[in-house]
mmCIF file of C-alpha atoms in Angstrom:
data_model
loop_
_atom_site.group_PDB
_atom_site.id
_atom_site.type_symbol
_atom_site.label_atom_id
_atom_site.label_comp_id
_atom_site.label_asym_id
_atom_site.label_seq_id
_atom_site.Cartn_x
_atom_site.Cartn_y
_atom_site.Cartn_z
ATOM 1 C CA UNK A 84 34.250 -17.929 -28.865
ATOM 2 C CA UNK A 85 34.162 -14.349 -27.639
ATOM 3 C CA UNK A 86 31.294 -13.201 -25.442
ATOM 4 C CA UNK A 87 28.621 -10.979 -26.923
ATOM 5 C CA UNK A 88 26.255 -8.949 -24.762
ATOM 6 C CA UNK A 89 27.577 -10.634 -21.644
ATOM 7 C CA UNK A 90 30.620 -8.935 -20.149
ATOM 8 C CA UNK A 91 33.934 -10.021 -21.620
ATOM 9 C CA UNK A 92 37.174 -8.334 -22.564
ATOM 10 C CA UNK A 93 37.151 -4.769 -23.803
ATOM 11 C CA UNK A 94 37.776 -6.120 -27.300
ATOM 12 C CA UNK A 95 34.708 -8.386 -27.020
ATOM 13 C CA UNK A 96 32.514 -5.494 -25.881
ATOM 14 C CA UNK A 97 33.655 -3.227 -28.703
ATOM 15 C CA UNK A 98 33.269 -6.031 -31.239
ATOM 16 C CA UNK A 99 29.722 -6.690 -30.048
ATOM 17 C CA UNK A 100 28.869 -3.040 -30.683
ATOM 18 C CA UNK A 101 30.421 -3.278 -34.153
ATOM 19 C CA UNK A 102 28.427 -6.448 -34.877
ATOM 20 C CA UNK A 103 25.201 -4.696 -33.927
ATOM 21 C CA UNK A 104 26.033 -1.683 -36.068
ATOM 22 C CA UNK A 105 26.938 -3.961 -38.965
ATOM 23 C CA UNK A 106 23.625 -5.791 -38.674
ATOM 24 C CA UNK A 107 21.252 -2.841 -38.316
ATOM 25 C CA UNK A 108 23.471 0.098 -39.221
ATOM 26 C CA UNK A 109 21.333 1.030 -42.234
ATOM 27 C CA UNK A 110 18.512 2.115 -39.895
ATOM 28 C CA UNK A 111 18.246 5.683 -38.545
ATOM 29 C CA UNK A 112 19.133 4.757 -34.964
ATOM 30 C CA UNK A 113 21.032 6.521 -32.188
ATOM 31 C CA UNK A 114 23.980 4.151 -31.883
ATOM 32 C CA UNK A 115 25.768 6.325 -29.324
ATOM 33 C CA UNK A 116 22.733 6.023 -27.028
ATOM 34 C CA UNK A 117 22.605 2.290 -27.673
ATOM 35 C CA UNK A 118 26.257 1.858 -26.698
ATOM 36 C CA UNK A 119 25.872 4.008 -23.565
ATOM 37 C CA UNK A 120 22.742 2.285 -22.251
ATOM 38 C CA UNK A 121 23.838 -1.267 -23.103
ATOM 39 C CA UNK A 122 27.114 -0.727 -21.254
ATOM 40 C CA UNK A 123 25.270 0.680 -18.229
ATOM 41 C CA UNK A 124 23.223 -2.523 -18.210
ATOM 42 C CA UNK A 125 26.312 -4.700 -18.570
ATOM 43 C CA UNK A 126 28.195 -2.822 -15.862
ATOM 44 C CA UNK A 127 25.255 -3.001 -13.449
ATOM 45 C CA UNK A 128 24.992 -6.761 -13.835
ATOM 46 C CA UNK A 129 28.737 -7.335 -13.592
ATOM 47 C CA UNK A 130 28.999 -5.231 -10.426
ATOM 48 C CA UNK A 131 25.982 -6.889 -8.813
ATOM 49 C CA UNK A 132 27.291 -10.378 -9.576
ATOM 50 C CA UNK A 133 30.762 -9.477 -8.311
ATOM 51 C CA UNK A 134 29.415 -8.100 -5.040
ATOM 52 C CA UNK A 135 27.118 -11.055 -4.428
ATOM 53 C CA UNK A 136 29.846 -13.608 -5.136
ATOM 54 C CA UNK A 137 32.810 -11.866 -3.530
ATOM 55 C CA UNK A 138 31.346 -9.792 -0.674
ATOM 56 C CA UNK A 139 27.730 -10.588 0.205
ATOM 57 C CA UNK A 140 28.210 -14.354 0.040
ATOM 58 C CA UNK A 141 29.852 -14.338 3.476
ATOM 59 C CA UNK A 142 26.585 -13.075 5.004
ATOM 60 C CA UNK A 143 24.407 -15.087 2.592
ATOM 61 C CA UNK A 144 22.725 -11.908 1.365
ATOM 62 C CA UNK A 145 21.415 -11.047 -2.082
ATOM 63 C CA UNK A 146 21.966 -7.616 -3.578
ATOM 64 C CA UNK A 147 18.316 -6.792 -2.867
ATOM 65 C CA UNK A 148 18.564 -7.865 0.778
ATOM 66 C CA UNK A 149 21.743 -5.860 1.291
ATOM 67 C CA UNK A 150 20.161 -2.794 -0.298
ATOM 68 C CA UNK A 151 17.110 -3.060 1.975
ATOM 69 C CA UNK A 152 19.368 -3.230 5.041
ATOM 70 C CA UNK A 153 21.381 -0.281 3.732
ATOM 71 C CA UNK A 154 18.277 1.882 3.204
ATOM 72 C CA UNK A 155 16.967 1.099 6.689
ATOM 73 C CA UNK A 156 20.406 1.794 8.175
ATOM 74 C CA UNK A 157 20.797 5.191 6.512
ATOM 75 C CA UNK A 158 17.204 6.497 6.552
ATOM 76 C CA UNK A 159 15.522 4.592 9.372
ATOM 77 C CA UNK A 160 12.060 2.993 9.409
ATOM 78 C CA UNK A 161 10.339 2.881 6.029
ATOM 79 C CA UNK A 162 6.875 2.184 4.702
ATOM 80 C CA UNK A 163 7.010 -0.896 2.502
ATOM 81 C CA UNK A 164 6.059 1.002 -0.663
ATOM 82 C CA UNK A 165 8.783 3.576 -0.072
ATOM 83 C CA UNK A 166 11.290 0.870 0.783
ATOM 84 C CA UNK A 167 10.584 -0.940 -2.493
ATOM 85 C CA UNK A 168 11.152 2.270 -4.427
ATOM 86 C CA UNK A 169 14.388 3.101 -2.602
ATOM 87 C CA UNK A 170 15.724 -0.436 -3.018
ATOM 88 C CA UNK A 171 14.759 -0.503 -6.696
ATOM 89 C CA UNK A 172 12.669 -3.660 -6.452
ATOM 90 C CA UNK A 173 9.036 -4.584 -7.002
ATOM 91 C CA UNK A 174 6.677 -4.968 -4.058
ATOM 92 C CA UNK A 175 6.570 -8.689 -4.735
ATOM 93 C CA UNK A 176 10.350 -8.978 -4.596
ATOM 94 C CA UNK A 177 10.430 -6.888 -1.418
ATOM 95 C CA UNK A 178 7.910 -9.199 0.249
ATOM 96 C CA UNK A 179 10.177 -12.181 -0.356
ATOM 97 C CA UNK A 180 13.256 -10.289 0.820
ATOM 98 C CA UNK A 181 11.532 -9.150 4.021
ATOM 99 C CA UNK A 182 10.360 -12.676 4.820
ATOM 100 C CA UNK A 183 13.978 -13.822 4.631
ATOM 101 C CA UNK A 184 15.299 -10.911 6.685
ATOM 102 C CA UNK A 185 12.611 -11.388 9.342
ATOM 103 C CA UNK A 186 13.298 -15.113 9.550
ATOM 104 C CA UNK A 187 16.963 -14.310 10.222
ATOM 105 C CA UNK A 188 16.082 -11.624 12.781
ATOM 106 C CA UNK A 189 17.605 -8.799 10.712
ATOM 107 C CA UNK A 190 14.476 -6.696 10.122
ATOM 108 C CA UNK A 191 10.841 -6.633 11.146
ATOM 109 C CA UNK A 192 7.501 -5.382 9.900
ATOM 110 C CA UNK A 193 4.830 -3.770 12.062
ATOM 111 C CA UNK A 194 1.628 -1.813 11.613
ATOM 112 C CA UNK A 195 1.986 1.947 11.276
ATOM 113 C CA UNK A 196 0.955 3.630 14.545
ATOM 114 C CA UNK A 197 -1.062 6.328 12.788
ATOM 115 C CA UNK A 198 -2.577 4.245 9.986
ATOM 116 C CA UNK A 199 -3.176 0.539 10.440
ATOM 117 C CA UNK A 200 -3.363 0.039 6.681
ATOM 118 C CA UNK A 201 0.331 0.911 6.343
ATOM 119 C CA UNK A 202 3.265 -1.320 7.205
ATOM 120 C CA UNK A 203 6.572 -0.028 8.563
ATOM 121 C CA UNK A 204 9.853 -1.887 8.248
ATOM 122 C CA UNK A 205 12.629 -1.382 10.771
ATOM 123 C CA UNK A 206 16.133 -2.692 11.302
ATOM 124 C CA UNK A 207 16.615 -5.118 14.177
ATOM 125 C CA UNK A 208 19.761 -4.901 16.371
ATOM 126 C CA UNK A 209 21.135 -8.017 14.644
ATOM 127 C CA UNK A 210 20.511 -6.393 11.239
ATOM 128 C CA UNK A 211 22.268 -3.237 12.378
ATOM 129 C CA UNK A 212 25.281 -5.276 13.443
ATOM 130 C CA UNK A 213 25.368 -7.058 10.069
ATOM 131 C CA UNK A 214 25.212 -3.912 7.932
ATOM 132 C CA UNK A 215 27.752 -2.059 10.084
ATOM 133 C CA UNK A 216 30.145 -4.988 9.852
ATOM 134 C CA UNK A 217 29.544 -5.649 6.167
ATOM 135 C CA UNK A 218 29.555 -2.192 4.652
ATOM 136 C CA UNK A 219 33.332 -1.548 4.860
ATOM 137 C CA UNK A 220 33.905 -4.786 2.918
ATOM 138 C CA UNK A 221 31.238 -3.731 0.431
ATOM 139 C CA UNK A 222 32.999 -0.414 -0.083
ATOM 140 C CA UNK A 223 36.275 -2.257 -0.628
ATOM 141 C CA UNK A 224 34.467 -4.173 -3.359
ATOM 142 C CA UNK A 225 33.301 -0.898 -4.882
ATOM 143 C CA UNK A 226 36.901 0.304 -4.857
ATOM 144 C CA UNK A 227 38.085 -2.873 -6.604
ATOM 145 C CA UNK A 228 35.563 -2.749 -9.436
ATOM 146 C CA UNK A 229 36.283 0.939 -10.047
ATOM 147 C CA UNK A 230 40.057 0.645 -9.652
ATOM 148 C CA UNK A 231 40.600 1.255 -13.368
ATOM 149 C CA UNK A 232 39.330 4.816 -12.974
ATOM 150 C CA UNK A 233 41.047 7.846 -11.501
ATOM 151 C CA UNK A 234 39.312 9.805 -8.738
ATOM 152 C CA UNK A 235 38.309 12.442 -11.286
ATOM 153 C CA UNK A 236 36.920 9.769 -13.607
ATOM 154 C CA UNK A 237 34.913 8.202 -10.758
ATOM 155 C CA UNK A 238 33.383 11.582 -9.916
ATOM 156 C CA UNK A 239 32.679 12.290 -13.574
ATOM 157 C CA UNK A 240 31.076 8.872 -14.047
ATOM 158 C CA UNK A 241 28.869 9.398 -10.988
ATOM 159 C CA UNK A 242 27.779 12.786 -12.337
ATOM 160 C CA UNK A 243 26.996 11.382 -15.790
ATOM 161 C CA UNK A 244 25.007 8.496 -14.333
ATOM 162 C CA UNK A 245 22.958 10.946 -12.253
ATOM 163 C CA UNK A 246 22.045 12.671 -15.531
ATOM 164 C CA UNK A 247 20.917 9.323 -16.970
ATOM 165 C CA UNK A 248 18.811 8.665 -13.873
ATOM 166 C CA UNK A 249 17.184 12.105 -14.051
ATOM 167 C CA UNK A 250 16.474 11.726 -17.775
ATOM 168 C CA UNK A 251 14.897 8.298 -17.275
ATOM 169 C CA UNK A 252 12.777 9.525 -14.355
ATOM 170 C CA UNK A 253 11.714 12.637 -16.260
ATOM 171 C CA UNK A 254 10.640 10.588 -19.282
ATOM 172 C CA UNK A 255 8.562 8.314 -17.048
ATOM 173 C CA UNK A 256 6.865 11.172 -15.183
ATOM 174 C CA UNK A 257 3.696 12.951 -16.381
ATOM 175 C CA UNK A 258 4.513 15.936 -18.577
ATOM 176 C CA UNK A 259 3.204 18.378 -15.977
ATOM 177 C CA UNK A 260 5.438 16.898 -13.277
ATOM 178 C CA UNK A 261 8.652 16.663 -15.285
ATOM 179 C CA UNK A 262 11.055 19.486 -14.535
ATOM 180 C CA UNK A 263 13.091 20.957 -17.386
ATOM 181 C CA UNK A 264 16.634 19.618 -17.539
ATOM 182 C CA UNK A 265 18.018 23.123 -17.140
ATOM 183 C CA UNK A 266 16.147 23.539 -13.866
ATOM 184 C CA UNK A 267 17.379 20.231 -12.464
ATOM 185 C CA UNK A 268 21.022 20.713 -13.399
ATOM 186 C CA UNK A 269 22.138 23.157 -10.682
ATOM 187 C CA UNK A 270 20.890 20.815 -7.955
ATOM 188 C CA UNK A 271 23.147 18.068 -9.282
ATOM 189 C CA UNK A 272 26.204 20.237 -8.823
ATOM 190 C CA UNK A 273 25.397 20.515 -5.116
ATOM 191 C CA UNK A 274 25.410 16.736 -4.646
ATOM 192 C CA UNK A 275 28.429 15.062 -3.020
ATOM 193 C CA UNK A 276 31.191 14.220 -5.469
ATOM 194 C CA UNK A 277 31.156 10.572 -4.512
ATOM 195 C CA UNK A 278 28.235 8.583 -3.156
ATOM 196 C CA UNK A 279 28.085 5.095 -1.732
ATOM 197 C CA UNK A 280 24.718 3.971 -3.025
ATOM 198 C CA UNK A 281 24.459 0.222 -3.658
ATOM 199 C CA UNK A 282 21.034 0.676 -5.285
ATOM 200 C CA UNK A 283 22.653 2.890 -7.924
ATOM 201 C CA UNK A 284 23.475 -0.114 -10.040
ATOM 202 C CA UNK A 285 19.971 0.150 -11.349
ATOM 203 C CA UNK A 286 19.208 -3.462 -12.193
ATOM 204 C CA UNK A 287 16.532 -5.198 -10.147
ATOM 205 C CA UNK A 288 17.898 -8.340 -8.503
ATOM 206 C CA UNK A 289 16.381 -11.626 -9.538
#
């Protein structure tokens, strides 16, 4: 039996889209949007599972834990609420992740020096050593899962996904705060052609 919404062969994925269209195709729906978003979801889950099973398993890290270490490595100490946003997880999920990282001596929480109500998270020397050692292997994993694309296609895909991210964020923001798409577009052109952002997969780890 072929796989449906779960990732399978290209034929399975296309057939699943045809099955959906055949079932509800008489409704006035945007099937192109459905295909685009469902495949983003599938790809995000496939990539996350691949990385956890093939790369992160050696350090016994979840995708969420790796992303937290990555954010702290690149941007330094973070307030917990900002760290949750950057890592793409809920505050509850972050609490569990931080407990694990602290227990292993990879990160630590402390009170904010200027406001005792706030909590800062920082990378411990052991955590720094782990992320510096692990990231090259992680990037090799990124190269493997995107090996079917040319360099131009990778850059184009990254650019298109940034548009999806901006559209989703704009639709979630208050009307007064949402910037017109035309105003946001030039800034995207100034971004690096290729970014190594593990949180870009978009799906919150379980």
